[in-house]
mmCIF file of C-alpha atoms and ligand atoms in Angstrom:
data_model
loop_
_atom_site.group_PDB
_atom_site.id
_atom_site.type_symbol
_atom_site.label_atom_id
_atom_site.label_comp_id
_atom_site.label_asym_id
_atom_site.label_seq_id
_atom_site.Cartn_x
_atom_site.Cartn_y
_atom_site.Cartn_z
ATOM 1 C CA UNK A 15 153.258 -12.194 -98.398
ATOM 2 C CA UNK A 16 152.391 -13.819 -100.827
ATOM 3 C CA UNK A 17 154.768 -13.506 -103.870
ATOM 4 C CA UNK A 18 153.493 -15.671 -106.339
ATOM 5 C CA UNK A 19 152.710 -15.155 -109.879
ATOM 6 C CA UNK A 20 153.785 -11.285 -109.080
ATOM 7 C CA UNK A 21 156.815 -10.879 -111.880
ATOM 8 C CA UNK A 22 159.583 -10.149 -111.498
ATOM 9 C CA UNK A 23 160.596 -6.161 -112.359
ATOM 10 C CA UNK A 24 157.930 -5.587 -109.887
ATOM 11 C CA UNK A 25 158.424 -7.223 -106.980
ATOM 12 C CA UNK A 26 162.268 -6.020 -106.931
ATOM 13 C CA UNK A 27 160.591 -2.821 -106.814
ATOM 14 C CA UNK A 28 159.128 -3.363 -104.009
ATOM 15 C CA UNK A 29 161.006 -5.647 -101.738
ATOM 16 C CA UNK A 30 162.446 -3.682 -98.811
ATOM 17 C CA UNK A 31 159.017 -2.852 -98.697
ATOM 18 C CA UNK A 32 157.547 -6.338 -99.277
ATOM 19 C CA UNK A 33 159.379 -9.724 -98.700
ATOM 20 C CA UNK A 34 160.456 -11.630 -95.051
ATOM 21 C CA UNK A 35 163.105 -10.716 -93.902
ATOM 22 C CA UNK A 36 166.107 -13.608 -94.408
ATOM 23 C CA UNK A 37 167.286 -12.521 -90.917
ATOM 24 C CA UNK A 38 163.697 -13.455 -88.774
ATOM 25 C CA UNK A 39 161.994 -15.569 -91.173
ATOM 26 C CA UNK A 40 159.867 -17.012 -90.689
ATOM 27 C CA UNK A 41 159.193 -15.492 -87.397
ATOM 28 C CA UNK A 42 157.757 -17.562 -84.149
ATOM 29 C CA UNK A 43 154.360 -16.289 -85.068
ATOM 30 C CA UNK A 44 154.289 -18.332 -87.925
ATOM 31 C CA UNK A 45 156.917 -21.314 -86.568
ATOM 32 C CA UNK A 46 153.969 -23.860 -87.077
ATOM 33 C CA UNK A 47 153.244 -24.785 -83.609
ATOM 34 C CA UNK A 48 154.734 -28.266 -82.173
ATOM 35 C CA UNK A 49 151.853 -30.447 -84.922
ATOM 36 C CA UNK A 50 152.478 -31.143 -88.703
ATOM 37 C CA UNK A 51 154.187 -33.363 -90.979
ATOM 38 C CA UNK A 52 157.222 -31.988 -92.499
ATOM 39 C CA UNK A 53 154.659 -33.396 -96.681
ATOM 40 C CA UNK A 54 152.111 -31.025 -95.866
ATOM 41 C CA UNK A 55 154.168 -28.394 -94.398
ATOM 42 C CA UNK A 56 156.509 -28.345 -96.977
ATOM 43 C CA UNK A 57 153.238 -27.706 -99.411
ATOM 44 C CA UNK A 58 152.301 -25.303 -97.984
ATOM 45 C CA UNK A 59 154.736 -22.897 -97.418
ATOM 46 C CA UNK A 60 155.231 -23.927 -101.395
ATOM 47 C CA UNK A 61 151.886 -21.553 -101.507
ATOM 48 C CA UNK A 62 151.992 -19.253 -99.421
ATOM 49 C CA UNK A 63 155.767 -17.790 -100.643
ATOM 50 C CA UNK A 64 156.859 -19.181 -103.168
ATOM 51 C CA UNK A 65 156.510 -18.208 -107.300
ATOM 52 C CA UNK A 66 157.809 -20.351 -110.174
ATOM 53 C CA UNK A 67 160.843 -18.090 -111.136
ATOM 54 C CA UNK A 68 161.410 -17.129 -114.911
ATOM 55 C CA UNK A 69 162.873 -20.622 -117.148
ATOM 56 C CA UNK A 70 166.539 -19.098 -118.168
ATOM 57 C CA UNK A 71 166.859 -17.400 -114.478
ATOM 58 C CA UNK A 72 166.641 -21.151 -112.750
ATOM 59 C CA UNK A 73 169.057 -22.029 -111.068
ATOM 60 C CA UNK A 74 168.479 -25.674 -113.235
ATOM 61 C CA UNK A 75 167.964 -23.401 -116.029
ATOM 62 C CA UNK A 76 167.061 -24.177 -119.646
ATOM 63 C CA UNK A 77 166.293 -27.463 -118.619
ATOM 64 C CA UNK A 78 163.708 -26.187 -115.981
ATOM 65 C CA UNK A 79 161.468 -25.489 -118.953
ATOM 66 C CA UNK A 80 160.590 -28.833 -119.800
ATOM 67 C CA UNK A 81 161.862 -31.386 -117.432
ATOM 68 C CA UNK A 82 159.182 -33.000 -115.950
ATOM 69 C CA UNK A 83 160.936 -34.266 -112.957
ATOM 70 C CA UNK A 84 163.033 -31.333 -111.648
ATOM 71 C CA UNK A 85 160.161 -28.455 -111.021
ATOM 72 C CA UNK A 86 161.653 -25.703 -108.823
ATOM 73 C CA UNK A 87 160.122 -22.421 -107.100
ATOM 74 C CA UNK A 88 162.204 -18.986 -105.622
ATOM 75 C CA UNK A 89 160.913 -17.407 -102.355
ATOM 76 C CA UNK A 90 162.916 -13.761 -102.364
ATOM 77 C CA UNK A 91 163.315 -12.212 -99.490
ATOM 78 C CA UNK A 92 165.415 -9.288 -98.138
ATOM 79 C CA UNK A 93 169.007 -8.642 -95.711
ATOM 80 C CA UNK A 94 168.074 -6.851 -92.571
ATOM 81 C CA UNK A 95 166.253 -3.278 -93.588
ATOM 82 C CA UNK A 96 166.638 -3.248 -96.974
ATOM 83 C CA UNK A 97 168.458 -1.720 -100.224
ATOM 84 C CA UNK A 98 168.109 1.459 -98.207
ATOM 85 C CA UNK A 99 169.757 1.041 -95.121
ATOM 86 C CA UNK A 100 172.930 -1.044 -93.300
ATOM 87 C CA UNK A 101 172.479 -2.395 -90.156
ATOM 88 C CA UNK A 102 175.591 -0.879 -88.477
ATOM 89 C CA UNK A 103 177.660 -4.021 -88.626
ATOM 90 C CA UNK A 104 179.254 -3.439 -91.244
ATOM 91 C CA UNK A 105 176.408 -5.725 -93.350
ATOM 92 C CA UNK A 106 175.573 -5.275 -97.238
ATOM 93 C CA UNK A 107 171.907 -5.286 -97.384
ATOM 94 C CA UNK A 108 170.134 -6.337 -100.452
ATOM 95 C CA UNK A 109 168.224 -9.225 -101.136
ATOM 96 C CA UNK A 110 168.652 -12.939 -101.347
ATOM 97 C CA UNK A 111 166.433 -15.990 -103.215
ATOM 98 C CA UNK A 112 166.141 -19.677 -102.669
ATOM 99 C CA UNK A 113 165.176 -22.265 -105.542
ATOM 100 C CA UNK A 114 163.736 -24.885 -103.688
ATOM 101 C CA UNK A 115 163.583 -27.717 -105.657
ATOM 102 C CA UNK A 116 161.125 -30.676 -106.158
ATOM 103 C CA UNK A 117 162.552 -33.864 -107.306
ATOM 104 C CA UNK A 118 159.928 -36.287 -108.153
ATOM 105 C CA UNK A 119 162.381 -39.328 -107.448
ATOM 106 C CA UNK A 120 160.500 -41.993 -109.311
ATOM 107 C CA UNK A 121 162.122 -40.269 -112.595
ATOM 108 C CA UNK A 122 165.210 -38.621 -110.785
ATOM 109 C CA UNK A 123 168.899 -40.279 -112.464
ATOM 110 C CA UNK A 124 169.097 -41.122 -108.723
ATOM 111 C CA UNK A 125 166.952 -42.647 -106.991
ATOM 112 C CA UNK A 126 168.396 -43.419 -104.120
ATOM 113 C CA UNK A 127 169.993 -41.729 -101.588
ATOM 114 C CA UNK A 128 173.929 -41.297 -100.675
ATOM 115 C CA UNK A 129 173.744 -39.604 -96.856
ATOM 116 C CA UNK A 130 171.032 -41.425 -96.357
ATOM 117 C CA UNK A 131 173.430 -45.320 -97.564
ATOM 118 C CA UNK A 132 176.090 -43.246 -94.926
ATOM 119 C CA UNK A 133 173.770 -42.050 -92.469
ATOM 120 C CA UNK A 134 172.238 -46.138 -91.687
ATOM 121 C CA UNK A 135 168.358 -45.224 -93.051
ATOM 122 C CA UNK A 136 169.057 -47.338 -96.343
ATOM 123 C CA UNK A 137 165.858 -49.093 -94.824
ATOM 124 C CA UNK A 138 163.500 -45.976 -94.787
ATOM 125 C CA UNK A 139 161.114 -46.568 -98.231
ATOM 126 C CA UNK A 140 162.821 -44.522 -100.533
ATOM 127 C CA UNK A 141 159.757 -41.274 -100.853
ATOM 128 C CA UNK A 142 158.530 -39.963 -104.207
ATOM 129 C CA UNK A 143 159.890 -36.567 -103.872
ATOM 130 C CA UNK A 144 162.640 -34.759 -102.089
ATOM 131 C CA UNK A 145 162.746 -30.824 -101.521
ATOM 132 C CA UNK A 146 166.802 -29.855 -102.498
ATOM 133 C CA UNK A 147 166.327 -25.475 -100.855
ATOM 134 C CA UNK A 148 169.146 -23.867 -102.624
ATOM 135 C CA UNK A 149 170.387 -20.678 -102.146
ATOM 136 C CA UNK A 150 173.309 -19.936 -104.337
ATOM 137 C CA UNK A 151 176.132 -18.481 -104.977
ATOM 138 C CA UNK A 152 176.838 -13.450 -106.186
ATOM 139 C CA UNK A 153 179.801 -15.174 -107.350
ATOM 140 C CA UNK A 154 178.658 -17.782 -109.596
ATOM 141 C CA UNK A 155 181.087 -18.517 -112.331
ATOM 142 C CA UNK A 156 178.786 -18.711 -114.420
ATOM 143 C CA UNK A 157 176.760 -15.903 -115.200
ATOM 144 C CA UNK A 158 172.940 -15.391 -115.199
ATOM 145 C CA UNK A 159 171.102 -16.494 -117.945
ATOM 146 C CA UNK A 160 174.151 -18.750 -119.309
ATOM 147 C CA UNK A 161 175.231 -22.178 -120.410
ATOM 148 C CA UNK A 162 178.483 -24.533 -120.460
ATOM 149 C CA UNK A 163 179.325 -26.086 -124.234
ATOM 150 C CA UNK A 164 179.262 -29.686 -123.113
ATOM 151 C CA UNK A 165 181.697 -29.973 -125.581
ATOM 152 C CA UNK A 166 183.956 -26.922 -125.720
ATOM 153 C CA UNK A 167 183.270 -25.329 -122.459
ATOM 154 C CA UNK A 168 181.535 -21.998 -123.854
ATOM 155 C CA UNK A 169 179.654 -19.849 -122.780
ATOM 156 C CA UNK A 170 175.981 -19.728 -124.775
ATOM 157 C CA UNK A 171 172.852 -18.069 -123.316
ATOM 158 C CA UNK A 172 169.810 -20.047 -122.112
ATOM 159 C CA UNK A 173 168.421 -19.877 -125.248
ATOM 160 C CA UNK A 174 170.661 -21.094 -127.351
ATOM 161 C CA UNK A 175 170.685 -25.020 -127.875
ATOM 162 C CA UNK A 176 173.544 -24.813 -130.245
ATOM 163 C CA UNK A 177 177.590 -23.559 -129.212
ATOM 164 C CA UNK A 178 178.427 -20.003 -131.778
ATOM 165 C CA UNK A 179 181.977 -21.493 -132.132
ATOM 166 C CA UNK A 180 181.888 -25.056 -131.878
ATOM 167 C CA UNK A 181 178.425 -25.817 -133.881
ATOM 168 C CA UNK A 182 177.740 -28.318 -130.604
ATOM 169 C CA UNK A 183 173.940 -28.910 -130.718
ATOM 170 C CA UNK A 184 172.570 -28.969 -126.681
ATOM 171 C CA UNK A 185 170.241 -32.508 -126.369
ATOM 172 C CA UNK A 186 168.041 -33.239 -123.902
ATOM 173 C CA UNK A 187 170.088 -35.555 -122.209
ATOM 174 C CA UNK A 188 173.468 -32.483 -122.319
ATOM 175 C CA UNK A 189 170.508 -30.279 -120.736
ATOM 176 C CA UNK A 190 169.769 -32.738 -118.199
ATOM 177 C CA UNK A 191 173.417 -33.111 -117.151
ATOM 178 C CA UNK A 192 174.062 -28.817 -116.991
ATOM 179 C CA UNK A 193 170.766 -30.185 -114.280
ATOM 180 C CA UNK A 194 172.097 -32.361 -111.874
ATOM 181 C CA UNK A 195 175.394 -30.453 -111.675
ATOM 182 C CA UNK A 196 173.936 -27.552 -110.779
ATOM 183 C CA UNK A 197 172.110 -29.198 -108.032
ATOM 184 C CA UNK A 198 175.910 -30.981 -107.335
ATOM 185 C CA UNK A 199 177.193 -26.881 -107.858
ATOM 186 C CA UNK A 200 179.902 -26.563 -104.591
ATOM 187 C CA UNK A 201 179.780 -22.699 -103.888
ATOM 188 C CA UNK A 202 176.126 -22.998 -102.753
ATOM 189 C CA UNK A 203 175.287 -21.096 -100.257
ATOM 190 C CA UNK A 204 173.274 -23.541 -98.877
ATOM 191 C CA UNK A 205 172.167 -26.778 -100.245
ATOM 192 C CA UNK A 206 169.904 -27.930 -98.544
ATOM 193 C CA UNK A 207 168.014 -32.404 -99.169
ATOM 194 C CA UNK A 208 164.705 -33.315 -97.055
ATOM 195 C CA UNK A 209 162.770 -36.399 -98.238
ATOM 196 C CA UNK A 210 158.923 -36.019 -98.192
ATOM 197 C CA UNK A 211 158.902 -37.353 -94.365
ATOM 198 C CA UNK A 212 161.069 -36.088 -93.170
ATOM 199 C CA UNK A 213 164.675 -37.018 -93.179
ATOM 200 C CA UNK A 214 167.545 -34.667 -94.551
ATOM 201 C CA UNK A 215 170.562 -34.117 -94.922
ATOM 202 C CA UNK A 216 171.868 -30.090 -95.031
ATOM 203 C CA UNK A 217 174.922 -31.161 -98.067
ATOM 204 C CA UNK A 218 176.620 -27.808 -98.110
ATOM 205 C CA UNK A 219 177.311 -24.346 -95.874
ATOM 206 C CA UNK A 220 179.316 -21.401 -97.285
ATOM 207 C CA UNK A 221 178.860 -18.255 -95.519
ATOM 208 C CA UNK A 222 181.913 -15.732 -95.270
ATOM 209 C CA UNK A 223 184.948 -17.556 -96.268
ATOM 210 C CA UNK A 224 182.836 -19.918 -98.914
ATOM 211 C CA UNK A 225 182.478 -17.238 -100.808
ATOM 212 C CA UNK A 226 179.088 -15.531 -99.761
ATOM 213 C CA UNK A 227 179.289 -11.555 -99.593
ATOM 214 C CA UNK A 228 176.144 -10.192 -97.522
ATOM 215 C CA UNK A 229 175.244 -13.404 -95.447
ATOM 216 C CA UNK A 230 177.359 -14.980 -92.860
ATOM 217 C CA UNK A 231 177.344 -18.828 -91.573
ATOM 218 C CA UNK A 232 176.046 -17.739 -88.536
ATOM 219 C CA UNK A 233 172.419 -16.321 -90.811
ATOM 220 C CA UNK A 234 172.475 -19.102 -92.107
ATOM 221 C CA UNK A 235 172.891 -21.435 -90.699
ATOM 222 C CA UNK A 236 170.207 -19.852 -88.135
ATOM 223 C CA UNK A 237 167.793 -19.057 -91.276
ATOM 224 C CA UNK A 238 168.258 -23.320 -92.155
ATOM 225 C CA UNK A 239 167.074 -24.092 -88.106
ATOM 226 C CA UNK A 240 164.028 -21.753 -88.292
ATOM 227 C CA UNK A 241 163.306 -22.959 -92.209
ATOM 228 C CA UNK A 242 163.696 -26.648 -90.985
ATOM 229 C CA UNK A 243 161.474 -26.036 -87.131
ATOM 230 C CA UNK A 244 158.605 -24.251 -88.907
ATOM 231 C CA UNK A 245 157.857 -27.034 -92.762
ATOM 232 C CA UNK A 246 158.514 -30.008 -89.023
ATOM 233 C CA UNK A 247 161.697 -31.620 -90.705
ATOM 234 C CA UNK A 248 162.047 -34.038 -88.261
ATOM 235 C CA UNK A 249 166.243 -35.562 -88.628
ATOM 236 C CA UNK A 250 168.545 -33.258 -90.159
ATOM 237 C CA UNK A 251 172.504 -35.523 -90.865
ATOM 238 C CA UNK A 252 175.611 -33.203 -92.097
ATOM 239 C CA UNK A 253 179.176 -34.353 -92.382
ATOM 240 C CA UNK A 254 180.607 -31.519 -90.708
ATOM 241 C CA UNK A 255 184.227 -31.617 -93.164
ATOM 242 C CA UNK A 256 185.124 -28.229 -92.430
ATOM 243 C CA UNK A 257 189.046 -27.496 -91.453
ATOM 244 C CA UNK A 258 190.761 -24.295 -89.494
ATOM 245 C CA UNK A 259 194.822 -24.535 -89.245
ATOM 246 C CA UNK A 260 195.440 -27.664 -90.930
ATOM 247 C CA UNK A 261 193.156 -29.325 -88.177
ATOM 248 C CA UNK A 262 188.608 -29.553 -88.069
ATOM 249 C CA UNK A 263 187.129 -26.976 -86.888
ATOM 250 C CA UNK A 264 184.660 -29.526 -85.429
ATOM 251 C CA UNK A 265 187.506 -30.274 -83.043
ATOM 252 C CA UNK A 266 189.127 -26.645 -82.738
ATOM 253 C CA UNK A 267 184.900 -25.740 -81.591
ATOM 254 C CA UNK A 268 184.535 -27.396 -79.163
ATOM 255 C CA UNK A 269 187.449 -26.751 -77.322
ATOM 256 C CA UNK A 270 186.277 -23.069 -76.612
ATOM 257 C CA UNK A 271 182.467 -23.446 -76.603
ATOM 258 C CA UNK A 272 182.065 -27.780 -75.589
ATOM 259 C CA UNK A 273 180.177 -28.498 -79.046
ATOM 260 C CA UNK A 274 181.749 -28.456 -82.763
ATOM 261 C CA UNK A 275 180.079 -24.953 -85.092
ATOM 262 C CA UNK A 276 176.745 -27.494 -86.242
ATOM 263 C CA UNK A 277 176.085 -27.748 -82.463
ATOM 264 C CA UNK A 278 175.117 -23.998 -81.108
ATOM 265 C CA UNK A 279 172.038 -25.295 -83.226
ATOM 266 C CA UNK A 280 171.135 -28.733 -81.461
ATOM 267 C CA UNK A 281 172.935 -30.617 -84.248
ATOM 268 C CA UNK A 282 175.315 -33.700 -82.670
ATOM 269 C CA UNK A 283 177.296 -36.230 -83.045
ATOM 270 C CA UNK A 284 175.856 -38.536 -84.870
ATOM 271 C CA UNK A 285 178.914 -42.054 -86.131
ATOM 272 C CA UNK A 286 182.345 -40.895 -87.546
ATOM 273 C CA UNK A 287 183.249 -42.458 -90.603
ATOM 274 C CA UNK A 288 186.445 -44.724 -90.469
ATOM 275 C CA UNK A 289 184.371 -46.316 -87.183
ATOM 276 C CA UNK A 290 185.327 -43.275 -85.393
ATOM 277 C CA UNK A 291 183.005 -43.663 -82.100
ATOM 278 C CA UNK A 292 182.339 -40.521 -79.757
ATOM 279 C CA UNK A 293 184.579 -41.467 -77.273
ATOM 280 C CA UNK A 294 186.818 -41.285 -79.838
ATOM 281 C CA UNK A 295 185.737 -37.749 -80.635
ATOM 282 C CA UNK A 296 185.062 -36.655 -76.998
ATOM 283 C CA UNK A 297 189.583 -38.259 -76.050
ATOM 284 C CA UNK A 298 190.475 -35.459 -79.017
ATOM 285 C CA UNK A 299 188.740 -32.106 -78.455
ATOM 286 C CA UNK A 300 190.421 -33.424 -74.318
ATOM 287 C CA UNK A 301 193.452 -34.045 -75.892
ATOM 288 C CA UNK A 302 193.457 -30.101 -77.139
ATOM 289 C CA UNK A 303 191.764 -28.913 -74.811
ATOM 290 C CA UNK A 304 194.665 -29.503 -72.667
ATOM 291 C CA UNK A 305 196.715 -28.836 -74.123
ATOM 292 C CA UNK A 306 198.589 -25.306 -73.434
ATOM 293 C CA UNK A 307 198.414 -21.728 -75.443
ATOM 294 C CA UNK A 308 202.117 -21.276 -75.371
ATOM 295 C CA UNK A 309 202.072 -24.728 -77.846
ATOM 296 C CA UNK A 310 201.254 -22.634 -80.396
ATOM 297 C CA UNK A 311 204.258 -20.616 -80.345
ATOM 298 C CA UNK A 312 206.346 -21.315 -83.707
ATOM 299 C CA UNK A 313 209.226 -23.186 -81.591
ATOM 300 C CA UNK A 314 206.678 -26.235 -81.209
ATOM 301 C CA UNK A 315 206.450 -29.125 -83.719
ATOM 302 C CA UNK A 316 202.448 -27.938 -84.956
ATOM 303 C CA UNK A 317 203.311 -31.642 -86.907
ATOM 304 C CA UNK A 318 203.075 -32.942 -83.584
ATOM 305 C CA UNK A 319 200.281 -31.390 -82.193
ATOM 306 C CA UNK A 320 198.069 -32.642 -86.042
ATOM 307 C CA UNK A 321 199.356 -35.802 -86.113
ATOM 308 C CA UNK A 322 198.124 -36.740 -81.441
ATOM 309 C CA UNK A 323 194.865 -34.622 -83.060
ATOM 310 C CA UNK A 324 194.645 -37.171 -86.103
ATOM 311 C CA UNK A 325 195.372 -40.080 -83.616
ATOM 312 C CA UNK A 326 191.892 -39.862 -82.025
ATOM 313 C CA UNK A 327 189.522 -38.177 -84.856
ATOM 314 C CA UNK A 328 190.681 -39.608 -88.120
ATOM 315 C CA UNK A 329 187.383 -39.606 -90.523
ATOM 316 C CA UNK A 330 186.401 -36.952 -92.303
ATOM 317 C CA UNK A 331 182.136 -37.657 -90.858
ATOM 318 C CA UNK A 332 180.365 -36.501 -87.950
ATOM 319 C CA UNK A 333 177.226 -36.902 -88.922
ATOM 320 C CA UNK A 334 174.477 -35.124 -87.070
ATOM 321 C CA UNK A 335 170.681 -35.657 -85.727
ATOM 322 C CA UNK A 336 168.506 -33.216 -84.894
ATOM 323 C CA UNK A 337 165.339 -32.574 -83.243
ATOM 324 C CA UNK A 338 162.948 -35.724 -82.531
HETATM 325 ZN ZN1 ZN B 413 168.770 -38.762 -98.091
HETATM 326 ZN ZN1 ZN B 414 181.306 -25.682 -128.199
#
């Protein structure tokens, strides 16, 4: 279903009838099969499913109006059955918009990729393009159609270049700073970046605890996983830094499920920071698994437990690769 070029208001009116379901997209019949490569698949995806959003509503606005290095596309999904019907699980149905930012690396501020360097892919030739897949938080502290004055921090309307408070005139460099800050925004519900060669990085997933109202972390991960398959993404890394109750969640989840949370989607231990090896990680999981639940009563030394776990796995980095 193509929404490319359709006026936004009309698209919203027909949302429940026309849009793909975020929770099932893409259907297995449209998943693309085993052939193909990322470079051609992403071009096909943009042409078939995405449109250029109104400039003032782009994730990078207002730079999107003038930038030659960052081009923003958008695809809109419904969540579940649509606005009128619930799914019986307390989930609020609605729509979700994903921005796809096509970055021209030759004109970018950062030609080299830090994540590639960390995971050991520095030897890969620098690709001319990389694609950011971003779902913004519904509760972004900066309201839509606004930007922040570089000098005083006041909110300006997107179309105003002069601050009404301090009279500062925003420059092209200010807009570019703004755009790159939006890319790095920690509140995004999803931020994945894939180089044109098909190697990518999952930079951010924020579910309910991360500020998402409609989508759970599992909803977002399952969508990302299906999207990667459809686009023939070759490998993805993720830095697993989430914590629960003061302990790395990759350890806690592994105790109950045998693998970290990302393992539900096929991610495996890739490389640990601070010389943490795969064996050290396994030992940490085994140590945690042997501790009886009674240990968690208030009279026991939880700090001691934490230290025992930390002695096995001290680094925040768990990169993981995926498929092929
Ligand atoms: Zn990279
Ligand atoms: Zn100002």
